[in-house]
Short mmCIF file of C-alpha atoms in Angstrom, two decimals:
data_model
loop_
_atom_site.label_atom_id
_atom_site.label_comp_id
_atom_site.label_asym_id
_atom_site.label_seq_id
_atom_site.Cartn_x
_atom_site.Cartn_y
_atom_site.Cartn_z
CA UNK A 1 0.00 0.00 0.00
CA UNK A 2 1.54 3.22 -1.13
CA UNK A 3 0.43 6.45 0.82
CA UNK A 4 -0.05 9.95 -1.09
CA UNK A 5 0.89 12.86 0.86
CA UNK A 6 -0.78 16.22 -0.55
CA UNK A 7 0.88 19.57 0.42
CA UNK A 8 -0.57 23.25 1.10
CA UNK A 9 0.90 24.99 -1.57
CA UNK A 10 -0.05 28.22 0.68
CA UNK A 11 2.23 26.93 3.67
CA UNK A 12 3.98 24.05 2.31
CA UNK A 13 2.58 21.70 5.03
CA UNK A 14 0.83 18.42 4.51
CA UNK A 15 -2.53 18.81 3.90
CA UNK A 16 -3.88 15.31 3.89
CA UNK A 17 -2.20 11.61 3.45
CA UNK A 18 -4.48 8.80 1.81
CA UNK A 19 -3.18 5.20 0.84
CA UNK A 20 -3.74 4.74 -2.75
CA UNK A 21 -5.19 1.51 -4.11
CA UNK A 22 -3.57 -1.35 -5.61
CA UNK A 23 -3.84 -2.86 -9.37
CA UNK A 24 -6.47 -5.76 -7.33
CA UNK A 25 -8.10 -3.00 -5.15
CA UNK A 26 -8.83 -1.07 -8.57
CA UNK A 27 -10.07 -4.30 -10.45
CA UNK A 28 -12.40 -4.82 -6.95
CA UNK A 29 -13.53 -1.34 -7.40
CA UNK A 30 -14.51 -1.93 -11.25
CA UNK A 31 -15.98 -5.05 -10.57
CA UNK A 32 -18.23 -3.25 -7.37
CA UNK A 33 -18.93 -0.59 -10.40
CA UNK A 34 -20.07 -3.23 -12.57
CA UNK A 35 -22.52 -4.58 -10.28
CA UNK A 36 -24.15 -1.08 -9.24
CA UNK A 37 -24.41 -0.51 -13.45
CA UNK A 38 -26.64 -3.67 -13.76
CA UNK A 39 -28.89 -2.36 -10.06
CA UNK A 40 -29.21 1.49 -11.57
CA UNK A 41 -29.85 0.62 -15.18
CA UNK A 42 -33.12 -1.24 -13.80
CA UNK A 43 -34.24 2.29 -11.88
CA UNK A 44 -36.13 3.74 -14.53
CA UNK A 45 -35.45 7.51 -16.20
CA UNK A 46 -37.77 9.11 -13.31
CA UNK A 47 -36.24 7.11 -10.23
CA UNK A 48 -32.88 8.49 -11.21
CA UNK A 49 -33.49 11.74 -11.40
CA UNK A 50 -35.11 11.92 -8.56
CA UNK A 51 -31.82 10.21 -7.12
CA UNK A 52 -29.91 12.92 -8.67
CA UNK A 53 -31.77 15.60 -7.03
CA UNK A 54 -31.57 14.43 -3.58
CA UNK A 55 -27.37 13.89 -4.47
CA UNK A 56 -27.92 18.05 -4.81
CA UNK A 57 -29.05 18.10 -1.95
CA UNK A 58 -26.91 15.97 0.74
CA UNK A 59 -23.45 17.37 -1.25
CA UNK A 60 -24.79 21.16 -0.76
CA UNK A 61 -25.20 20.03 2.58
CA UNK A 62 -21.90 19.50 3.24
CA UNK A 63 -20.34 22.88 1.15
CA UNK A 64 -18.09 23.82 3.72
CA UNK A 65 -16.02 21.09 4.03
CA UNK A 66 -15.97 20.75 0.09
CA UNK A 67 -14.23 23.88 0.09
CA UNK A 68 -12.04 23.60 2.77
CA UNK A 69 -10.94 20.34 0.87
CA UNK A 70 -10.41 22.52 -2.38
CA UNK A 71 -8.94 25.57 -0.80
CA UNK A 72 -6.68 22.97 1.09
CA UNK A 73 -4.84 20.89 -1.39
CA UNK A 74 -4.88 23.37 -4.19
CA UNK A 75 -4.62 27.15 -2.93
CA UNK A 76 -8.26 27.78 -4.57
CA UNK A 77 -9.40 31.55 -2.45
CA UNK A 78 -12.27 30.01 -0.61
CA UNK A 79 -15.01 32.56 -1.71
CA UNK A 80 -14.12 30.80 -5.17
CA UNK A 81 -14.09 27.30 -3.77
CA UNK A 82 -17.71 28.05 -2.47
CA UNK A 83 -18.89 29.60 -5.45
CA UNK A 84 -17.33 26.67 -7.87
CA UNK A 85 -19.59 24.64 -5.30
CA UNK A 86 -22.93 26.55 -6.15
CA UNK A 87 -21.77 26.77 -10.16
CA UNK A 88 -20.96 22.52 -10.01
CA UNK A 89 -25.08 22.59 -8.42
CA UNK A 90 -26.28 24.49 -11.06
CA UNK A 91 -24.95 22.41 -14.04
CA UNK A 92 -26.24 18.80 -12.10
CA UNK A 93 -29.35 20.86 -11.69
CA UNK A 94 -29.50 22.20 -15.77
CA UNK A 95 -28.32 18.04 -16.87
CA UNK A 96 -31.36 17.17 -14.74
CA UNK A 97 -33.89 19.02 -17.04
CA UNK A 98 -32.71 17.98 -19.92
CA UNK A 99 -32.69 14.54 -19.07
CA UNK A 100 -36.59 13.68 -19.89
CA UNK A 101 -35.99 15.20 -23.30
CA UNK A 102 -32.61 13.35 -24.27
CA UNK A 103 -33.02 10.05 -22.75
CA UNK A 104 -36.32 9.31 -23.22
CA UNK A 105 -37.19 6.74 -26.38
CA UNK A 106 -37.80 7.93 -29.30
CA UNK A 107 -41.27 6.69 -31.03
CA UNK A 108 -41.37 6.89 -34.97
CA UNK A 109 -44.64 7.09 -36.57
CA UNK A 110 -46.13 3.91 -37.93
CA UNK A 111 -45.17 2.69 -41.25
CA UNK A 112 -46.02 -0.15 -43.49
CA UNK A 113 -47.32 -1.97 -40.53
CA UNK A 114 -43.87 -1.91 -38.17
CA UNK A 115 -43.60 -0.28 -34.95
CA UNK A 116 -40.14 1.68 -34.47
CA UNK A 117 -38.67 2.90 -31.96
CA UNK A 118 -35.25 4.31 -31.32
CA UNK A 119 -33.80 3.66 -27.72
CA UNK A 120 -31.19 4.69 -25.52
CA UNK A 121 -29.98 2.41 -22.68
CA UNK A 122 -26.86 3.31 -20.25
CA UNK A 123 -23.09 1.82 -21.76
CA UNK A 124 -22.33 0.54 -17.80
CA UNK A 125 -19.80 1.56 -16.34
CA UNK A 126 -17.93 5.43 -17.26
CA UNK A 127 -14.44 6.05 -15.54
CA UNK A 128 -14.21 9.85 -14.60
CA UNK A 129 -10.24 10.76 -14.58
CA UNK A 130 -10.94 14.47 -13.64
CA UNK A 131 -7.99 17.02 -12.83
CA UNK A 132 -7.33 19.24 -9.88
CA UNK A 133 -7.87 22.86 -11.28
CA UNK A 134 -11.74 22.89 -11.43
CA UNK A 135 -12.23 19.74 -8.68
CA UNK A 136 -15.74 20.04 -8.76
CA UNK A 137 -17.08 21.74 -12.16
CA UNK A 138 -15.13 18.94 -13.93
CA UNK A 139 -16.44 15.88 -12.50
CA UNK A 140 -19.55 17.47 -12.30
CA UNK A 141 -20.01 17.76 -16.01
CA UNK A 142 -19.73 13.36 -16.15
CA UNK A 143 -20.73 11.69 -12.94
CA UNK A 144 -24.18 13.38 -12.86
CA UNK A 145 -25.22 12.78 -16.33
CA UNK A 146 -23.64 9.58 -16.45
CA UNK A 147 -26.02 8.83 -13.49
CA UNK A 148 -29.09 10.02 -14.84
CA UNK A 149 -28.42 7.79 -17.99
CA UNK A 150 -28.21 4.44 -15.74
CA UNK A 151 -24.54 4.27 -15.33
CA UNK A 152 -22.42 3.88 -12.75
CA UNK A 153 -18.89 5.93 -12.66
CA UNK A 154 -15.66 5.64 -11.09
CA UNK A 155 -14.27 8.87 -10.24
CA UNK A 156 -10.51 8.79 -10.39
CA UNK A 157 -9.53 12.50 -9.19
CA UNK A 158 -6.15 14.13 -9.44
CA UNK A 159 -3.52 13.56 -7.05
CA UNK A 160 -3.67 17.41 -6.25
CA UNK A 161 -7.33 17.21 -5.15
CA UNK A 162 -7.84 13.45 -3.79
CA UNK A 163 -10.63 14.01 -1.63
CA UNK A 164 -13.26 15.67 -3.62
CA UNK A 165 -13.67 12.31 -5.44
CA UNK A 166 -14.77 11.21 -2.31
CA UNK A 167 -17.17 14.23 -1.85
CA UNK A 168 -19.57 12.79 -5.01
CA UNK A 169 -19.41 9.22 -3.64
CA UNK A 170 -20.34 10.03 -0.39
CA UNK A 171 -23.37 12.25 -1.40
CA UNK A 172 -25.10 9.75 -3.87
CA UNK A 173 -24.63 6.89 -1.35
CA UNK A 174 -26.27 9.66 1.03
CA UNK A 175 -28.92 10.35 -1.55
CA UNK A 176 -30.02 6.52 -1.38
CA UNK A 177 -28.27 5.31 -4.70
CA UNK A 178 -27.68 1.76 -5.14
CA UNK A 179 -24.14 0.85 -3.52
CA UNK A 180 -20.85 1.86 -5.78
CA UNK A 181 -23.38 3.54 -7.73
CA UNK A 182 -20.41 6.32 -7.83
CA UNK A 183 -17.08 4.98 -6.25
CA UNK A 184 -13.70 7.09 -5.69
CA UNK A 185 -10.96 5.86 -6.84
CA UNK A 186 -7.32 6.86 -5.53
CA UNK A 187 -4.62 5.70 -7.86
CA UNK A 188 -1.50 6.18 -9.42
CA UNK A 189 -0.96 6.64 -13.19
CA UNK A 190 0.24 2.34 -13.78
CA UNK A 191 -3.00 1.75 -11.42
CA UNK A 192 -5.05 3.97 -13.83
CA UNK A 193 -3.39 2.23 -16.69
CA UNK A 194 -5.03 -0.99 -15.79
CA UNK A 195 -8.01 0.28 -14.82
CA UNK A 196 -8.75 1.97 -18.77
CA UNK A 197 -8.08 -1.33 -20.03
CA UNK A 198 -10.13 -2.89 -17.91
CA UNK A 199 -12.89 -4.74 -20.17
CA UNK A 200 -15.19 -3.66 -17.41
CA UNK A 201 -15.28 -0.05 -18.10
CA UNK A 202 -17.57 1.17 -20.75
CA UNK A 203 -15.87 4.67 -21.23
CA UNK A 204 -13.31 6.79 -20.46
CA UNK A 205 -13.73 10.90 -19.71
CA UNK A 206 -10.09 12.32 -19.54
CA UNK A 207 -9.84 16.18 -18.43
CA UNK A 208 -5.99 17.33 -18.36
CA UNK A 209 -3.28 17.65 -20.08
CA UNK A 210 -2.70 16.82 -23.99
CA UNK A 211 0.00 14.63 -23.17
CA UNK A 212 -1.78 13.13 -20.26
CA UNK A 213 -5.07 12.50 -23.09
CA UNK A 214 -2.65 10.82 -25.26
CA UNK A 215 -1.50 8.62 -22.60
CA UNK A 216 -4.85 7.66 -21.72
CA UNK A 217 -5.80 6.66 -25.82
CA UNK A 218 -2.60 4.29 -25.69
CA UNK A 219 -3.88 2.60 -22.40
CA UNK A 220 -7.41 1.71 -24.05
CA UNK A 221 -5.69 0.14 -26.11
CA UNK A 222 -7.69 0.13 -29.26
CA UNK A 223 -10.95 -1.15 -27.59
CA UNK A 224 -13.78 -0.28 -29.24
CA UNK A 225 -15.23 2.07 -26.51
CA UNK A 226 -15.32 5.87 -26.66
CA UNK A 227 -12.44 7.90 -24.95
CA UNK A 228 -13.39 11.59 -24.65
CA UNK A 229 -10.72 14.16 -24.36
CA UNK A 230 -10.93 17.59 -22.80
CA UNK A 231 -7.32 18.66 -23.16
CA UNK A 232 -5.65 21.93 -22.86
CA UNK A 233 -6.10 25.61 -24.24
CA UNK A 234 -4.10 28.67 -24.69
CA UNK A 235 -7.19 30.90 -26.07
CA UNK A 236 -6.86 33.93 -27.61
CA UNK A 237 -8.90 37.23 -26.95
CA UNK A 238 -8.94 39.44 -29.71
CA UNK A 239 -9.52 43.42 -29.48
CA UNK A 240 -10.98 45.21 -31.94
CA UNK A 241 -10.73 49.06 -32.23
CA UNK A 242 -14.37 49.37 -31.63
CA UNK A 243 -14.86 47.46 -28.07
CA UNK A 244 -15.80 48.82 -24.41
CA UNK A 245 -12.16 49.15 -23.43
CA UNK A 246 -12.79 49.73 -20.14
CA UNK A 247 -15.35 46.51 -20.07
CA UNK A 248 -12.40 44.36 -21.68
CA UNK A 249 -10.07 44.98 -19.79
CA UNK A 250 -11.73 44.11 -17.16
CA UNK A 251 -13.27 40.98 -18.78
CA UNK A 252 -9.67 39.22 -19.70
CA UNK A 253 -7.97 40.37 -16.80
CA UNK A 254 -10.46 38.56 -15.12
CA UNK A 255 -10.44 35.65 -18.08
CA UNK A 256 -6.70 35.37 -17.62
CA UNK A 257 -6.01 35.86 -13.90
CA UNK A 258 -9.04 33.90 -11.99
CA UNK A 259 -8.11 30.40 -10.61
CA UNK A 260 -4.37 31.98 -10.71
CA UNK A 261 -4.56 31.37 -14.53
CA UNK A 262 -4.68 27.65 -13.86
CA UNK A 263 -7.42 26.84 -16.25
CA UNK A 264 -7.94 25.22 -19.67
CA UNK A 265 -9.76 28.03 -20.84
CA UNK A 266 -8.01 30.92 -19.36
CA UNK A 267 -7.09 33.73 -22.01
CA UNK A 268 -3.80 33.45 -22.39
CA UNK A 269 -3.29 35.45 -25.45
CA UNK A 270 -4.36 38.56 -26.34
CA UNK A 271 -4.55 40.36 -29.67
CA UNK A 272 -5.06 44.13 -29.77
CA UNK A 273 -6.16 46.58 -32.95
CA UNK A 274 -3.14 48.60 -32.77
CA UNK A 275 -4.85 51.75 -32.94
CA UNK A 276 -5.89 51.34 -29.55
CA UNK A 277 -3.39 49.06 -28.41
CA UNK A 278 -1.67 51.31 -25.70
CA UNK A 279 -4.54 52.62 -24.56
CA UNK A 280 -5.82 48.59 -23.34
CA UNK A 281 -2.49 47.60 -22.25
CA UNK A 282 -2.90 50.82 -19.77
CA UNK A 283 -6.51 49.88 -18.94
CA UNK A 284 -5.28 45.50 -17.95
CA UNK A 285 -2.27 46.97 -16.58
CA UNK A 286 -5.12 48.93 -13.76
CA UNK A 287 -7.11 45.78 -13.83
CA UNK A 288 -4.44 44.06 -13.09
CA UNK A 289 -4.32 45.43 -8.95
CA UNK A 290 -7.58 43.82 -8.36
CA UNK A 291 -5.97 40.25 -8.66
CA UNK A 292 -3.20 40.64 -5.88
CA UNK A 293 -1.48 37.10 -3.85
CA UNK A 294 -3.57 36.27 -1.04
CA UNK A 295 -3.50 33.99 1.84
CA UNK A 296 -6.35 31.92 0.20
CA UNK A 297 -8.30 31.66 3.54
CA UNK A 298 -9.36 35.00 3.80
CA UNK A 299 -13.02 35.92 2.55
CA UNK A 300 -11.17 38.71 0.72
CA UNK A 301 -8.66 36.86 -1.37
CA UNK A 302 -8.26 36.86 -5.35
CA UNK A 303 -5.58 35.38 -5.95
CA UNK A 304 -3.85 32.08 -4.41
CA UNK A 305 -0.76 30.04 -4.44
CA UNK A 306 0.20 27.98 -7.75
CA UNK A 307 -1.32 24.34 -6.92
CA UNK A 308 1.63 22.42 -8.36
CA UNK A 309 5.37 22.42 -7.42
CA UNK A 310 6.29 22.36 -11.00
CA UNK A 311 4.33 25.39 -11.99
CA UNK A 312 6.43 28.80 -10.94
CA UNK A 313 9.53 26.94 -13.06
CA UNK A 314 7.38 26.80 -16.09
CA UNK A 315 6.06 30.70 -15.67
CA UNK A 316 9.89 31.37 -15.06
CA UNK A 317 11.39 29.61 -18.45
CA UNK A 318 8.41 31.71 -20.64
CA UNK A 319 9.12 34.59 -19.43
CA UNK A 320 12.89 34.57 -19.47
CA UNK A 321 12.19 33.70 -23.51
CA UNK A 322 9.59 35.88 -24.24
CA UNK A 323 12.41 38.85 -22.54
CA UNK A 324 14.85 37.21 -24.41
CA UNK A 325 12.93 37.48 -27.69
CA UNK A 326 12.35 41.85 -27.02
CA UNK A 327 8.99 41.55 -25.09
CA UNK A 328 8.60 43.51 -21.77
CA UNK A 329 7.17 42.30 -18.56
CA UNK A 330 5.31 44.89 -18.04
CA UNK A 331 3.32 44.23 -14.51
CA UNK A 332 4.48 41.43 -12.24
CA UNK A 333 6.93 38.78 -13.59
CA UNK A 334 8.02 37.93 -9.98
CA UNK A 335 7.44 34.11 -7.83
CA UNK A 336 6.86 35.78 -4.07
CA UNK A 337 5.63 34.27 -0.70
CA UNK A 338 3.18 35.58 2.11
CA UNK A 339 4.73 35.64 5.51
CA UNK A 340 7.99 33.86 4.14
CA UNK A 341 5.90 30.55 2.87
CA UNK A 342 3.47 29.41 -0.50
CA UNK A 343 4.45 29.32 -4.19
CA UNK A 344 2.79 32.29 -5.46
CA UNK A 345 3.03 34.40 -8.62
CA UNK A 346 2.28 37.98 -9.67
CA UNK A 347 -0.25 38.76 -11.96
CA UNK A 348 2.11 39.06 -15.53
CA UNK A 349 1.49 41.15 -18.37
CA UNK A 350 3.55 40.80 -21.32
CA UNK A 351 3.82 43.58 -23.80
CA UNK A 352 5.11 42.94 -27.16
CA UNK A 353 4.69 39.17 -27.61
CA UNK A 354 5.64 37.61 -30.75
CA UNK A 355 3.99 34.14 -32.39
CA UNK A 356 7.52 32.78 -31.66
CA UNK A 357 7.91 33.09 -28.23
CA UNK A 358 6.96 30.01 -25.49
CA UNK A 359 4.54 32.44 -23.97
CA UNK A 360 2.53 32.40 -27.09
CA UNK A 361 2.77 28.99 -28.03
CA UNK A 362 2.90 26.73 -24.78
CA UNK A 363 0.26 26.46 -22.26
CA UNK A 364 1.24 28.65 -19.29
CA UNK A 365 -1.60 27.69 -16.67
CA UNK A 366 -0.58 30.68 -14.72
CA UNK A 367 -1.72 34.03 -14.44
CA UNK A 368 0.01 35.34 -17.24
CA UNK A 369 -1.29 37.42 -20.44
CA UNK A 370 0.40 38.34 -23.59
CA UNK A 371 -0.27 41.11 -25.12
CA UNK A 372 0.43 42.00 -29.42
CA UNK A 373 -0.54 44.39 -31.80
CA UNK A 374 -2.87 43.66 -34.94
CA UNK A 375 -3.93 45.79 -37.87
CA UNK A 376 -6.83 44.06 -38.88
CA UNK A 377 -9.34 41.29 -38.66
CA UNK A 378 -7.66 39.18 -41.20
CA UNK A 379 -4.49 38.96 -38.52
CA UNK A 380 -6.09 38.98 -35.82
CA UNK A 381 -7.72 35.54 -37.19
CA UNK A 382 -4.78 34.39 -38.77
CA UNK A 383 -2.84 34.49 -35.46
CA UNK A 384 -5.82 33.42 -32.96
CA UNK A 385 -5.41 30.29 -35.30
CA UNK A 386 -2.05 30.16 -35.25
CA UNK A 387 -2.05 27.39 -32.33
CA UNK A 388 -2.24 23.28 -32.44
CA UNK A 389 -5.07 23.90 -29.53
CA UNK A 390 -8.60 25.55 -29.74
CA UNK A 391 -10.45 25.09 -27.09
CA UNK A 392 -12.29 28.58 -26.87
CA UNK A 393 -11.56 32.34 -28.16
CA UNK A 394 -12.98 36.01 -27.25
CA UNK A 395 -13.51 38.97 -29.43
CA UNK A 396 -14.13 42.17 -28.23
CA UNK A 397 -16.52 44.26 -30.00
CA UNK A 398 -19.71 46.37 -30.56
CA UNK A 399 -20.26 44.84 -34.49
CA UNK A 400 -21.97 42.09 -33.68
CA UNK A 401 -22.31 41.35 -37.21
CA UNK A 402 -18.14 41.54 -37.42
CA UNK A 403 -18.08 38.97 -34.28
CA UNK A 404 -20.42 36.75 -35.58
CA UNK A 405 -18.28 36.70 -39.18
CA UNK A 406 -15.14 36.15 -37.27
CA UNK A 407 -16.69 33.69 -34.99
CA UNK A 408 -17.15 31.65 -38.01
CA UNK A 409 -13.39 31.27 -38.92
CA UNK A 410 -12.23 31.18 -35.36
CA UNK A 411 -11.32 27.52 -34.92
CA UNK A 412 -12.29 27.10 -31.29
CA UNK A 413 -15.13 24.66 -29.20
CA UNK A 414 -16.91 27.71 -28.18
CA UNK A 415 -16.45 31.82 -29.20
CA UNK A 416 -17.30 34.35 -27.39
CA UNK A 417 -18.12 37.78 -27.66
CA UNK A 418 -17.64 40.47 -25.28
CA UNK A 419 -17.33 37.86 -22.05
CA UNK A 420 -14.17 34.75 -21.30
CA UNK A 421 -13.46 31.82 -19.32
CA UNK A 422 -17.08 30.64 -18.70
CA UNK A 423 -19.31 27.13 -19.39
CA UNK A 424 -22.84 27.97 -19.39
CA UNK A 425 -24.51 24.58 -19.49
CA UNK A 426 -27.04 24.41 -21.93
CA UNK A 427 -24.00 24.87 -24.66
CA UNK A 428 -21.52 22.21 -25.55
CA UNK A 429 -17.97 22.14 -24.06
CA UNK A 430 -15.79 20.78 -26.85
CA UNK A 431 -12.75 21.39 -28.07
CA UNK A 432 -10.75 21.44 -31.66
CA UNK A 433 -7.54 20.25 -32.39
CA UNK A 434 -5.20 19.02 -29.87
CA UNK A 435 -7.70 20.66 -27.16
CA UNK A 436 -9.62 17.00 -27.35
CA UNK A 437 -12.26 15.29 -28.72
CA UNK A 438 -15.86 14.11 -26.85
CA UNK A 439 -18.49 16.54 -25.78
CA UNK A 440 -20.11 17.38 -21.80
CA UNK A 441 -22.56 19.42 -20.94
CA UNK A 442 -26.00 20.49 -23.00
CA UNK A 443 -27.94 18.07 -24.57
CA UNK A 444 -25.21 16.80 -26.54
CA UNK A 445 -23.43 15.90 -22.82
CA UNK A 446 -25.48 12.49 -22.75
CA UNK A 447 -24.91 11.42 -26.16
CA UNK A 448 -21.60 9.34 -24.86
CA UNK A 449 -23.40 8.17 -21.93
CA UNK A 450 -25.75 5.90 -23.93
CA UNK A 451 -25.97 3.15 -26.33
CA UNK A 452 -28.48 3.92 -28.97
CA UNK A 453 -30.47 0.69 -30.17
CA UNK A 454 -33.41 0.20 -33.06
CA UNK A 455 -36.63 -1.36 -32.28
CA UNK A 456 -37.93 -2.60 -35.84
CA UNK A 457 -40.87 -5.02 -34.87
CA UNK A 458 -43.21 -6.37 -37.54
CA UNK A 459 -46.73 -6.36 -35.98
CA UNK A 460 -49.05 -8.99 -35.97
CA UNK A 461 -51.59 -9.01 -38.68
#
């Protein structure tokens, strides 16, 4: 039994120590999983939402310690651990009313004397491998549909954030649901292995990072099961000479500098019309003092410590080579500490950024924005697809007719105009390119949940 030991990355003290399960404690756990998929798929469509509801209930019950076991392991400020809380309620509640219209049968009318009918019935058993950065809106966006569409799931969470796995499996065996109807899963990355390609599990939801999605692919193995991908992002924001300033500024500073930066969809690039270029950069760099390093205990707190050890190195090597390459760092730049302890970094603003630079190209997952120049449309397009991920992209504007043209050769899951960084849950969450493949959320969030089947009966004469 190996144990893992998760640090404060506000303090540097342990946070928590759990023991980690074994390659035959994970095949016990699928197998448990496998048993609870054959009790829920015989609760019928209105049994399970009701069981879903009542899961709502009994995990809102317990929102303080769900923060305190975000803000804990990962440096999350705790006003935004209780408000990703209320957001993760909000999407299980939005899933739940669209689950009568997506999983319901399907009738067809009558024809030539056959009945037809086109079905969906659960795949079994889903395997949730969620990351740390959004512990709760992540998972959230799998377990509870996967649920309402008869299935049970294994939630593997990130190392970073082992006990909100825990959190979910505790409130649906609160909520009544049949036993290991949703079972945490604590593992290293050879347990995991095994686990994927484990003919038991009926399909794989990967959130993290693109190398970490390719390494799940190769451990499936080439079974015929679906393995969706929700990978990483560095999304571009793009200014146009007609936008609120003032309003955008504010918008991507708060797009690129919430959650420290550490998110998939944080804007991580940002492309100006030059004409009011230094007029923006002057606006983000103001913005910029209401995100300031906080202990992340404190009602008041904006910004926290980076989660991972690894994580101020990476911010350090981009920024020595955008400098290198004639930027300037032109707010923040720094790693600093609170009361001599915590790994935390400045809100960065990078001024004349180049397509060539690591800052531009790599995922940062930090709060760090790059700023360039553009003269028109056509390059500001040109470079907002100049990236092997496209997972979402901002313009800035007052033309909607101008956003909704660009919008259409933006090569990005989602575009947005005139708002960042934000999943509202009646839309799909998808990416292009190396940001993944697979679909959550909206209506579309089921469709990998289910096995679709045709009844074609002859009827009797």
């Amino acid at each position: 039994m190996t144990t893992l030991s998760v640090d404060n990355p506000a303090t540097g003290e342990v946070f928590c120590e759990i023991e980690t399960a074994s390659a035959e404690d994970a095949a016990q756990i699928v197998g448990r999983a496998r048993a609870a998929a054959d009790t829920l798929a015989e609760l019928n469509l209105a049994e399970r939402i009701e069981l879903c509801s009542r899961f709502i209930d009994r995990f809102a019950a317990n929102r303080e310690r769900i923060a305190r076991d975000i803000t804990g392991p990962m440096g999350k400020p705790i006003s935004q651990s209780r408000g990703e809380i209320s957001t993760a309620i909000d999407r299980a509640r939005c899933m739940i009313e669209l689950a009568p219209q997506c999983l319901a049968d399907e009738p067809l009318d009558a024809r030539g004397g056959f009945e037809r009918v086109i079905q969906k019935r659960p795949v079994g058993v889903v395997l949730d491998i969620a990351a740390w950065n959004y512990p709760l809106l992540i998972p959230v966006n799998v377990v509870v549909p996967a649920v309402l569409a008869g299935n049970a799931v294994v939630l593997k969470h990130s190392a970073r954030t082992p006990l909100c796995a825990g959190h979910f499996a505790d409130a649906f065996a609160a909520a009544g649901a049949p036993a290991d109807s949703v079972i945490a899963l604590v593992a290293g990355h050879d347990v995991t292995a095994g686990v994927i390609a484990d003919r038991a599990i009926d399909y794989v939801a990967f959130t993290g990072s693109v190398e970490g999605g390719v390494s799940v692919s190769r451990a499936a193995g080439g079974r015929p099961i679906d393995v969706g991908l929700e990978l990483g992002g560095k999304d571009p924001a793009y200014v146009r000479e007609d936008a609120d300033l003032e309003s955008a500024a504010a918008g991507i500073a708060e797009g690129a500098f919430y959650n420290s930066g550490q998110s998939c969809c944080a804007v991580e690039r940002i492309y100006v019309a030059r004409s009011v270029h230094d007029e923006f950069v002057e606006l983000l760099l103001n913005a910029c003092r209401e995100w300031t390093p906080c202990t992340p205990e404190r009602d008041e707190s904006t910004l926290g410590p980076m989660a991972q050890a690894d994580s101020i190195a990476t911010i350090t090597r981009q920024l020595e080579d955008a400098a290198g390459r004639g930027a300037q760092i032109a707010s923040g730049g720094h790693a600093v500490q609170i009361d001599g302890r915590g790994r935390y970094f400045e809100p960065t603003v990078v001024t004349g950024a180049t397509d060539d630079m690591l800052v531009m190209r790599e995922e940062t997952f930090g709060p760090v924005a790059a700023v360039a120049a553009v003269d028109d449309d056509t390059e500001a397009v040109a470079r907002m697809n100049d990236s092997d991920l496209g997972l979402t992209a901002s313009v800035w504007t007052r033309d909607l007719a101008a956003a909704r043209h660009l919008g259409s050769r933006i090569e990005a899951g989602t575009v947005f105009m005139n708002r960042c960084d934000f999943l509202d849950p009646e839309l799909p969450w998808t990416g292009w390119k190396d940001s993944g493949v697979g679909i959550t959320l909206s209506r579309y969030g089921f469709d990998r949940m289910v096995r679709t089947r045709a009844l074609h009966f002859r009827l009797p004469a």
